[in-house]
Structures are given as C-alpha cells and as structure tokens.
Amino acid sequence: MAEGTPSILIRGGRVYDHDGDTDLPPVADVLIEGDRIARIGAGIGPADRTIDAAGKLVMPGFVNAHYHSHDVLLKGCFETLPLELWLLHALPPAYPRRSAAEVRARTLLGAAECLRSGMTTIQDMLTLFPFDPEHLATVVAAYEEIGIRCTFSLQVGDIPGIERVPFWKEVVPEEYHRHLGASVEPGGFDPLTHVRDRYLDYRATSPRFRWALGPTSPEFCTPRLLEGLAALSAEYGLPVITHIYESRSMAVAGRLFMPEHDGSQVKYLRSTGLLGANVGLAHSVWMRPDEIEILAETGTNVILNPVGNLKTRSGVPPIRGYLDAGVPTAIGCDNSPAAMRRTCSTR
Ligand SMILES: [Zn+2]
C-alpha cells in the first residue's frame, strides 16, 4: 500500500460472492485501501478505520441505471396516470421554474435516497428547461458534494411532442397545440452543439462524474440529431441512454412514423448508428421478437424500470426474451418518486 493511502476494514460481515454460496455467504473481512478492495479473508487488519459488519451482508453497491433528478420535488403531485396523459402535464414547458437552491436540494435529496437504498452509482438523465448554466453547475457541484458516482446526460430532442405522440393532434383541440409544441430540450439552440459544449465544460469534473448522451426517445429525435450523437459517442467514448417503447403508444409511434424502418424504433436507431454495447435502452416494454434479436446481435443493453412501468400502467417487458437471447439487462427506478416511494409517475 502506498504511504498515506487511507484504509478501511469491514469486519465480520457475510461477504456476497455471486460465484460462491449466494444463499449463505461466508463470514469474512474486507480490506479497502484507497479506492480499491485490497483483500478479502479472515483476520485481516488493522486499518485506519474499522466498520463492524457482524450480522450484516456485505455486497457491491447497486447501480441505478435509469433515473431523472429533475422531478424529485414532484413527489405526491400525480396520481397513477398512463404515460401519455402524464406527458400532457409534464412536457418541459409545464415544468415549475426552480431556483438554484431548489435544483441543489432535489439533486442532493434524490442522491441521498439512492444511497440509503444501497445504490452507489446512478445514471441521471436530466432535463433542464429552460436551460440555465447556473443550474447545470449546481447539479454537478451537488453530485461532487454528496459523493455518489453519477453517469450524467442532458436529455435532448428536436421534434415536438405534438408531432410524435400518436393521436394528440387529432384529440387535443388545436388552440392547445402550441402548448404541446416544445421539444423536450433544450429549445432555442442546436442540441448537438449544446451537449458537446457542456460535455467539454465539465468533462474533467471528477472521476465519479461521467458524461453520457441522452436523446429522449427515437421518435422525438431527427436522424441528424441521432447521427450526431452517435458521432459524439464515438469521438469521446460516451455511453448513450434513451427511452424506447415505454408505452404501447410509443410502439404505435414507431409503426406510424417510421414506415421506412419497418415501423421499428430499433431499426431506426440502427440506421443512425445508435445501437451497441455503449447504448442503453430504458423501458423496452413493447419490443418485438425480431427487435430482441437485433439487440442481442449488436450487444445493446436494456434497462428495465418495472416499478415505474407499473405506475404508468405501461406493461411488463419481455424479460425472459431478453435473458434467453443474451441481451444485457440492468434495472433503473426511472423517476425516484415512482420507484422508491411509489407516489408519482414520470419518465
Ligand atoms: Zn426515463
């Protein structure tokens, strides 16, 4: 161990090993030096600090693979609603204007709730609307302050909701269309330039803070935007997280708006270069068998959000299909109120 490297000993807990006895893991000590596990065994020590883990399970921190911190403060504001009805209330123009203090509070609260639930890494797909550089700086500083690992993306899209949520145009009176006309984010400037510049601003923030790219959903993104994000991802090695097929309506959007891609949002993504091991598809509830095959072939990841899907009554994803096909799967809470306290639905 290097001179001065702090060490922590976690003593006497049952240490989980996925390849070992998962029913009754053996009792052992874990020695951490710096940010690495140095040894696991019996009778290790001493260390700078000892944590008594007797009677407890010692295991890796969970990864919350899909989450949005922007509506942490909306807990309790919505009853159970189908996704598309919720969107009527929750497109960014309807967002309450927040102060920097509120942005800091919601970021810390959501992260603290994750930590208390055993999560040590989160993926925050954040919408800042209207974009305020002070708010972004506040979020980045809050994650640094609380110390959770964060893979962070700014959510972007460039096709208005009224154009791509099936039947909104027909059902919503025309006088209200302008209220549903905004893109998800950012509005007023080019989303590609925006995310590239913000990444360059904060790329060296901290080893715990990692950037990703966050096209909101394929149906809300032009080929130009998705191809540009694919190029950015390749240039800087950035992961990409997007929503897909959360609701039946999102599957209908594929059928209606992507006939040249066989009505498939997956094939649309493939055409823009946005499938592969660096891409995570949140929800993936209404995936077709032929699309599951494409995900398996390309090594694309699926991020399941079961509690949020129940809250929005979106359905149950074909988990067995993903596992049988060898599609890598992760789990996210989506919105923290939906999954951790079950009081609010969002995406
Ligand atoms: Zn989401």
Tab-separated table of C-alpha atoms and ligand atoms in Angstrom:
chain	number	residue	atom	x	y	z
A	1	MET	CA	0.000	0.000	0.000
A	2	ALA	CA	1.296	3.448	-0.866
A	3	GLU	CA	2.369	5.582	2.074
A	4	GLY	CA	-0.557	7.612	3.351
A	5	THR	CA	-3.270	5.704	1.473
A	6	PRO	CA	-6.275	5.511	3.815
A	7	SER	CA	-7.556	2.042	4.619
A	8	ILE	CA	-10.934	0.780	5.814
A	9	LEU	CA	-11.617	-2.650	7.264
A	10	ILE	CA	-15.170	-4.023	7.017
A	11	ARG	CA	-15.069	-6.741	9.645
A	12	GLY	CA	-17.128	-9.853	10.202
A	13	GLY	CA	-19.909	-9.498	7.657
A	14	ARG	CA	-21.225	-12.128	5.294
A	15	VAL	CA	-19.444	-11.220	2.058
A	16	TYR	CA	-21.547	-11.826	-1.023
A	17	ASP	CA	-19.872	-13.585	-3.927
A	18	HIS	CA	-22.059	-14.180	-6.936
A	19	ASP	CA	-19.997	-17.224	-7.877
A	20	GLY	CA	-19.982	-18.607	-4.344
A	21	ASP	CA	-22.647	-19.568	-1.823
A	22	THR	CA	-25.311	-16.994	-2.585
A	23	ASP	CA	-27.739	-18.454	-0.024
A	24	LEU	CA	-25.412	-18.142	2.948
A	25	PRO	CA	-22.261	-16.196	2.049
A	26	PRO	CA	-19.301	-16.900	4.325
A	27	VAL	CA	-18.206	-14.519	7.067
A	28	ALA	CA	-15.078	-12.597	6.094
A	29	ASP	CA	-13.259	-9.283	6.433
A	30	VAL	CA	-12.837	-6.852	3.561
A	31	LEU	CA	-9.858	-4.513	3.473
A	32	ILE	CA	-10.151	-1.405	1.321
A	33	GLU	CA	-7.047	0.597	0.501
A	34	GLY	CA	-7.668	3.899	-1.205
A	35	ASP	CA	-10.453	3.189	-3.683
A	36	ARG	CA	-9.639	-0.500	-4.152
A	37	ILE	CA	-10.577	-3.722	-2.376
A	38	ALA	CA	-7.133	-4.974	-1.362
A	39	ARG	CA	-8.015	-8.248	0.410
A	40	ILE	CA	-10.940	-10.421	1.411
A	41	GLY	CA	-10.323	-13.062	4.059
A	42	ALA	CA	-10.213	-13.833	7.746
A	43	GLY	CA	-8.305	-11.959	10.420
A	44	ILE	CA	-7.214	-9.041	8.225
A	45	GLY	CA	-6.092	-5.797	9.774
A	46	PRO	CA	-5.533	-3.398	11.314
A	47	ALA	CA	-6.731	-0.452	9.232
A	48	ASP	CA	-7.178	3.278	9.706
A	49	ARG	CA	-10.882	2.723	10.266
A	50	THR	CA	-12.821	-0.424	11.139
A	51	ILE	CA	-16.518	-0.946	10.453
A	52	ASP	CA	-18.219	-3.746	12.376
A	53	ALA	CA	-20.396	-5.639	9.870
A	54	ALA	CA	-21.317	-8.595	12.109
A	55	GLY	CA	-24.786	-9.845	11.259
A	56	LYS	CA	-24.828	-7.868	8.032
A	57	LEU	CA	-24.455	-8.681	4.356
A	58	VAL	CA	-21.504	-7.055	2.570
A	59	MET	CA	-22.164	-6.604	-1.114
A	60	PRO	CA	-21.370	-4.273	-4.000
A	61	GLY	CA	-23.351	-1.067	-4.300
A	62	PHE	CA	-26.337	-1.170	-6.618
A	63	VAL	CA	-26.375	0.727	-9.884
A	64	ASN	CA	-29.498	2.716	-10.632
A	65	ALA	CA	-29.253	2.561	-14.395
A	66	HIS	CA	-32.054	4.977	-15.270
A	67	TYR	CA	-33.163	7.971	-13.250
A	68	HIS	CA	-34.186	11.615	-13.620
A	69	SER	CA	-33.397	14.035	-10.833
A	70	HIS	CA	-35.452	16.848	-12.353
A	71	ASP	CA	-38.726	15.841	-10.733
A	72	VAL	CA	-37.608	14.646	-7.321
A	73	LEU	CA	-39.571	17.543	-5.835
A	74	LEU	CA	-42.789	16.411	-7.564
A	75	LYS	CA	-43.442	13.529	-5.218
A	76	GLY	CA	-47.102	13.166	-4.442
A	77	CYS	CA	-48.191	15.552	-7.205
A	78	PHE	CA	-49.605	12.931	-9.579
A	79	GLU	CA	-51.964	10.042	-9.218
A	80	THR	CA	-51.394	6.952	-11.338
A	81	LEU	CA	-51.707	8.079	-14.954
A	82	PRO	CA	-50.989	6.475	-18.313
A	83	LEU	CA	-47.780	7.876	-19.721
A	84	GLU	CA	-49.339	9.972	-22.473
A	85	LEU	CA	-51.749	11.681	-20.080
A	86	TRP	CA	-48.926	12.348	-17.698
A	87	LEU	CA	-46.948	13.885	-20.573
A	88	LEU	CA	-49.750	16.391	-21.112
A	89	HIS	CA	-48.869	17.770	-17.692
A	90	ALA	CA	-45.178	17.145	-17.746
A	91	LEU	CA	-43.626	18.288	-21.002
A	92	PRO	CA	-40.872	20.739	-20.125
A	93	PRO	CA	-42.856	23.946	-20.753
A	94	ALA	CA	-45.050	22.878	-17.823
A	95	TYR	CA	-42.085	22.425	-15.526
A	96	PRO	CA	-42.165	24.643	-12.497
A	97	ARG	CA	-39.400	27.216	-12.595
A	98	ARG	CA	-36.849	26.248	-9.996
A	99	SER	CA	-34.269	28.307	-8.179
A	100	ALA	CA	-30.665	27.139	-7.991
A	101	ALA	CA	-31.307	26.308	-4.330
A	102	GLU	CA	-34.220	24.036	-5.306
A	103	VAL	CA	-32.111	22.390	-8.005
A	104	ARG	CA	-29.386	21.714	-5.438
A	105	ALA	CA	-31.913	20.368	-2.941
A	106	ARG	CA	-33.566	17.994	-5.393
A	107	THR	CA	-30.227	16.695	-6.663
A	108	LEU	CA	-28.978	16.002	-3.135
A	109	LEU	CA	-32.301	14.544	-1.982
A	110	GLY	CA	-32.524	12.128	-4.888
A	111	ALA	CA	-28.900	11.076	-4.483
A	112	ALA	CA	-29.321	10.621	-0.734
A	113	GLU	CA	-32.394	8.486	-1.286
A	114	CYS	CA	-30.440	6.330	-3.721
A	115	LEU	CA	-27.560	5.955	-1.260
A	116	ARG	CA	-29.939	4.982	1.545
A	117	SER	CA	-31.394	2.338	-0.769
A	118	GLY	CA	-27.947	0.828	-1.349
A	119	MET	CA	-27.205	2.477	-4.694
A	120	THR	CA	-23.722	3.874	-5.110
A	121	THR	CA	-23.958	4.702	-8.818
A	122	ILE	CA	-26.780	6.470	-10.610
A	123	GLN	CA	-27.452	7.449	-14.169
A	124	ASP	CA	-29.137	10.835	-14.167
A	125	MET	CA	-30.829	11.756	-17.462
A	126	LEU	CA	-31.592	15.351	-16.704
A	127	THR	CA	-33.856	17.869	-18.346
A	128	LEU	CA	-33.014	21.469	-17.554
A	129	PHE	CA	-35.762	23.596	-19.051
A	130	PRO	CA	-35.250	26.345	-19.805
A	131	PHE	CA	-31.531	25.656	-19.824
A	132	ASP	CA	-29.696	27.704	-17.229
A	133	PRO	CA	-25.918	27.280	-16.947
A	134	GLU	CA	-26.113	28.067	-13.229
A	135	HIS	CA	-28.478	25.122	-12.747
A	136	LEU	CA	-26.116	22.740	-14.527
A	137	ALA	CA	-23.205	23.965	-12.425
A	138	THR	CA	-25.363	23.458	-9.328
A	139	VAL	CA	-26.172	19.858	-10.268
A	140	VAL	CA	-22.551	18.989	-10.981
A	141	ALA	CA	-21.430	20.561	-7.689
A	142	ALA	CA	-24.174	18.732	-5.762
A	143	TYR	CA	-23.044	15.346	-7.072
A	144	GLU	CA	-19.472	16.203	-6.186
A	145	GLU	CA	-20.607	17.227	-2.712
A	146	ILE	CA	-22.569	14.078	-1.914
A	147	GLY	CA	-20.005	11.746	-3.471
A	148	ILE	CA	-22.262	9.296	-5.314
A	149	ARG	CA	-20.999	8.062	-8.668
A	150	CYS	CA	-23.044	9.607	-11.449
A	151	THR	CA	-23.280	8.955	-15.152
A	152	PHE	CA	-24.883	12.139	-16.319
A	153	SER	CA	-26.649	13.177	-19.501
A	154	LEU	CA	-28.642	16.145	-20.646
A	155	GLN	CA	-31.894	14.973	-22.206
A	156	VAL	CA	-32.336	16.297	-25.728
A	157	GLY	CA	-34.791	16.025	-28.581
A	158	ASP	CA	-35.650	18.079	-31.638
A	159	ILE	CA	-39.134	17.014	-32.718
A	160	PRO	CA	-42.110	18.499	-30.861
A	161	GLY	CA	-44.304	16.245	-28.763
A	162	ILE	CA	-47.435	17.271	-30.666
A	163	GLU	CA	-45.862	15.836	-33.820
A	164	ARG	CA	-44.958	12.434	-32.432
A	165	VAL	CA	-47.312	11.374	-29.646
A	166	PRO	CA	-49.898	9.355	-31.561
A	167	PHE	CA	-53.309	10.975	-31.882
A	168	TRP	CA	-52.529	14.093	-29.860
A	169	LYS	CA	-53.112	16.199	-32.968
A	170	GLU	CA	-56.471	14.590	-33.546
A	171	VAL	CA	-57.610	14.550	-29.926
A	172	VAL	CA	-56.256	17.803	-28.482
A	173	PRO	CA	-58.112	20.963	-29.632
A	174	GLU	CA	-55.964	22.994	-31.994
A	175	GLU	CA	-55.893	26.016	-29.731
A	176	TYR	CA	-53.822	23.984	-27.259
A	177	HIS	CA	-51.348	22.553	-29.769
A	178	ARG	CA	-48.853	25.324	-29.170
A	179	HIS	CA	-48.652	24.267	-25.535
A	180	LEU	CA	-47.574	20.803	-26.668
A	181	GLY	CA	-45.257	22.101	-29.326
A	182	ALA	CA	-41.991	22.267	-27.436
A	183	SER	CA	-39.259	19.760	-27.872
A	184	VAL	CA	-38.124	18.028	-24.763
A	185	GLU	CA	-34.970	20.087	-24.548
A	186	PRO	CA	-33.204	22.460	-24.884
A	187	GLY	CA	-35.049	24.794	-27.262
A	188	GLY	CA	-33.601	27.863	-28.886
A	189	PHE	CA	-30.251	26.373	-29.804
A	190	ASP	CA	-28.777	23.367	-31.509
A	191	PRO	CA	-28.914	20.348	-29.183
A	192	LEU	CA	-25.801	18.766	-30.672
A	193	THR	CA	-23.645	21.824	-30.109
A	194	HIS	CA	-25.241	22.239	-26.708
A	195	VAL	CA	-24.404	18.785	-25.352
A	196	ARG	CA	-20.939	18.793	-26.891
A	197	ASP	CA	-20.052	22.138	-25.337
A	198	ARG	CA	-21.470	21.205	-21.921
A	199	TYR	CA	-19.527	17.936	-22.002
A	200	LEU	CA	-16.339	19.834	-22.761
A	201	ASP	CA	-17.131	22.277	-19.942
A	202	TYR	CA	-17.444	19.557	-17.300
A	203	ARG	CA	-15.581	16.557	-18.655
A	204	ALA	CA	-12.822	16.786	-16.054
A	205	THR	CA	-15.074	17.359	-13.053
A	206	SER	CA	-14.316	14.250	-11.022
A	207	PRO	CA	-13.578	10.551	-11.534
A	208	ARG	CA	-17.025	9.873	-10.073
A	209	PHE	CA	-18.816	12.100	-12.573
A	210	ARG	CA	-19.053	10.590	-16.032
A	211	TRP	CA	-20.828	12.015	-19.041
A	212	ALA	CA	-23.307	10.248	-21.263
A	213	LEU	CA	-25.616	11.352	-24.067
A	214	GLY	CA	-29.383	11.397	-23.611
A	215	PRO	CA	-31.603	11.536	-26.695
A	216	THR	CA	-35.025	11.435	-25.072
A	217	SER	CA	-36.693	8.873	-27.370
A	218	PRO	CA	-36.069	7.984	-31.005
A	219	GLU	CA	-39.448	9.327	-32.143
A	220	PHE	CA	-38.601	12.783	-30.772
A	221	CYS	CA	-35.213	12.921	-32.488
A	222	THR	CA	-34.357	13.576	-36.129
A	223	PRO	CA	-31.822	11.377	-37.917
A	224	ARG	CA	-29.448	14.345	-37.909
A	225	LEU	CA	-29.564	14.564	-34.107
A	226	LEU	CA	-29.165	10.820	-33.562
A	227	GLU	CA	-26.344	10.517	-36.097
A	228	GLY	CA	-24.636	13.493	-34.495
A	229	LEU	CA	-24.936	11.926	-31.057
A	230	ALA	CA	-23.584	8.642	-32.404
A	231	ALA	CA	-20.578	10.538	-33.733
A	232	LEU	CA	-20.082	12.301	-30.392
A	233	SER	CA	-20.342	8.986	-28.591
A	234	ALA	CA	-17.662	7.510	-30.847
A	235	GLU	CA	-15.427	10.575	-30.611
A	236	TYR	CA	-15.395	10.777	-26.818
A	237	GLY	CA	-16.354	7.236	-25.797
A	238	LEU	CA	-19.613	8.377	-24.234
A	239	PRO	CA	-22.439	5.975	-23.384
A	240	VAL	CA	-25.886	6.764	-24.773
A	241	ILE	CA	-29.150	6.303	-22.881
A	242	THR	CA	-32.551	6.703	-24.481
A	243	HIS	CA	-36.153	5.726	-23.780
A	244	ILE	CA	-37.834	3.258	-26.072
A	245	TYR	CA	-41.220	1.519	-26.130
A	246	GLU	CA	-42.188	2.528	-22.623
A	247	SER	CA	-45.866	2.566	-23.547
A	248	ARG	CA	-47.954	0.972	-26.256
A	249	SER	CA	-48.316	4.433	-27.746
A	250	MET	CA	-44.555	4.622	-28.254
A	251	ALA	CA	-44.716	1.385	-30.211
A	252	VAL	CA	-47.539	2.906	-32.270
A	253	ALA	CA	-45.305	5.933	-32.922
A	254	GLY	CA	-42.794	3.580	-34.496
A	255	ARG	CA	-45.455	1.986	-36.671
A	256	LEU	CA	-46.904	5.354	-37.716
A	257	PHE	CA	-43.828	7.491	-38.182
A	258	MET	CA	-41.113	5.038	-39.212
A	259	PRO	CA	-42.588	3.008	-42.078
A	260	GLU	CA	-39.249	3.101	-43.903
A	261	HIS	CA	-37.781	1.243	-40.917
A	262	ASP	CA	-40.442	-1.460	-40.793
A	263	GLY	CA	-42.261	0.514	-38.101
A	264	SER	CA	-39.405	-0.287	-35.747
A	265	GLN	CA	-37.752	2.261	-33.498
A	266	VAL	CA	-34.895	-0.214	-33.006
A	267	LYS	CA	-34.264	-0.353	-36.744
A	268	TYR	CA	-34.468	3.438	-36.870
A	269	LEU	CA	-31.810	3.640	-34.160
A	270	ARG	CA	-29.689	1.107	-36.028
A	271	SER	CA	-29.884	3.233	-39.178
A	272	THR	CA	-28.376	6.172	-37.256
A	273	GLY	CA	-25.555	4.140	-35.719
A	274	LEU	CA	-27.052	4.168	-32.242
A	275	LEU	CA	-27.059	0.529	-31.219
A	276	GLY	CA	-24.270	-1.354	-29.490
A	277	ALA	CA	-22.563	-2.069	-26.206
A	278	ASN	CA	-22.368	1.620	-25.335
A	279	VAL	CA	-26.140	2.137	-25.684
A	280	GLY	CA	-28.806	1.564	-23.025
A	281	LEU	CA	-32.497	1.409	-23.933
A	282	ALA	CA	-34.672	2.344	-20.979
A	283	HIS	CA	-38.012	0.529	-20.595
A	284	SER	CA	-38.070	-1.674	-23.734
A	285	VAL	CA	-41.543	-2.909	-22.763
A	286	TRP	CA	-43.114	-3.322	-26.202
A	287	MET	CA	-40.155	-4.892	-28.008
A	288	ARG	CA	-40.855	-7.275	-30.901
A	289	PRO	CA	-39.065	-10.653	-31.121
A	290	ASP	CA	-37.185	-9.566	-34.253
A	291	GLU	CA	-36.027	-6.454	-32.412
A	292	ILE	CA	-34.793	-8.512	-29.454
A	293	GLU	CA	-32.644	-10.436	-31.937
A	294	ILE	CA	-31.138	-7.179	-33.205
A	295	LEU	CA	-30.362	-6.084	-29.640
A	296	ALA	CA	-28.647	-9.409	-28.978
A	297	GLU	CA	-26.653	-9.242	-32.219
A	298	THR	CA	-25.449	-5.718	-31.517
A	299	GLY	CA	-24.830	-6.190	-27.784
A	300	THR	CA	-27.229	-3.347	-26.959
A	301	ASN	CA	-28.281	-3.025	-23.308
A	302	VAL	CA	-31.819	-2.935	-21.971
A	303	ILE	CA	-32.630	-1.006	-18.791
A	304	LEU	CA	-35.762	-2.293	-17.089
A	305	ASN	CA	-37.868	0.028	-14.938
A	306	PRO	CA	-40.516	-2.302	-13.524
A	307	VAL	CA	-41.974	-0.147	-10.772
A	308	GLY	CA	-42.273	2.946	-12.944
A	309	ASN	CA	-43.907	0.833	-15.657
A	310	LEU	CA	-46.482	-0.400	-13.193
A	311	LYS	CA	-47.160	3.142	-12.015
A	312	THR	CA	-47.862	4.315	-15.573
A	313	ARG	CA	-49.605	1.024	-16.389
A	314	SER	CA	-47.263	0.675	-19.325
A	315	GLY	CA	-46.953	-3.086	-19.212
A	316	VAL	CA	-44.392	-5.761	-18.441
A	317	PRO	CA	-41.296	-6.118	-20.635
A	318	PRO	CA	-40.297	-9.458	-22.209
A	319	ILE	CA	-37.633	-10.122	-19.579
A	320	ARG	CA	-37.419	-13.850	-20.343
A	321	GLY	CA	-36.993	-12.993	-24.012
A	322	TYR	CA	-34.084	-10.686	-23.231
A	323	LEU	CA	-32.397	-13.182	-20.943
A	324	ASP	CA	-32.844	-16.103	-23.337
A	325	ALA	CA	-31.429	-14.024	-26.208
A	326	GLY	CA	-28.455	-12.908	-24.119
A	327	VAL	CA	-29.379	-9.221	-24.118
A	328	PRO	CA	-27.563	-7.463	-21.227
A	329	THR	CA	-30.129	-6.097	-18.787
A	330	ALA	CA	-29.950	-3.535	-15.994
A	331	ILE	CA	-32.529	-2.040	-13.640
A	332	GLY	CA	-33.444	1.562	-13.016
A	333	CYS	CA	-36.026	3.392	-10.976
A	334	ASP	CA	-36.721	5.961	-13.730
A	335	ASN	CA	-38.129	8.710	-11.591
A	336	SER	CA	-37.230	8.425	-7.929
A	337	PRO	CA	-40.743	9.117	-6.660
A	338	ALA	CA	-42.131	6.382	-8.895
A	339	ALA	CA	-39.795	3.662	-7.807
A	340	MET	CA	-38.557	4.449	-4.356
A	341	ARG	CA	-41.670	5.797	-2.721
A	342	ARG	CA	-44.238	4.977	-5.344
A	343	THR	CA	-46.065	8.240	-5.084
A	344	CYS	CA	-45.583	9.770	-8.508
A	345	SER	CA	-45.146	8.628	-12.062
A	346	THR	CA	-42.857	10.052	-14.638
A	347	ARG	CA	-40.333	9.136	-17.232
B	1	ZN	ZN	-36.915	7.874	-18.009
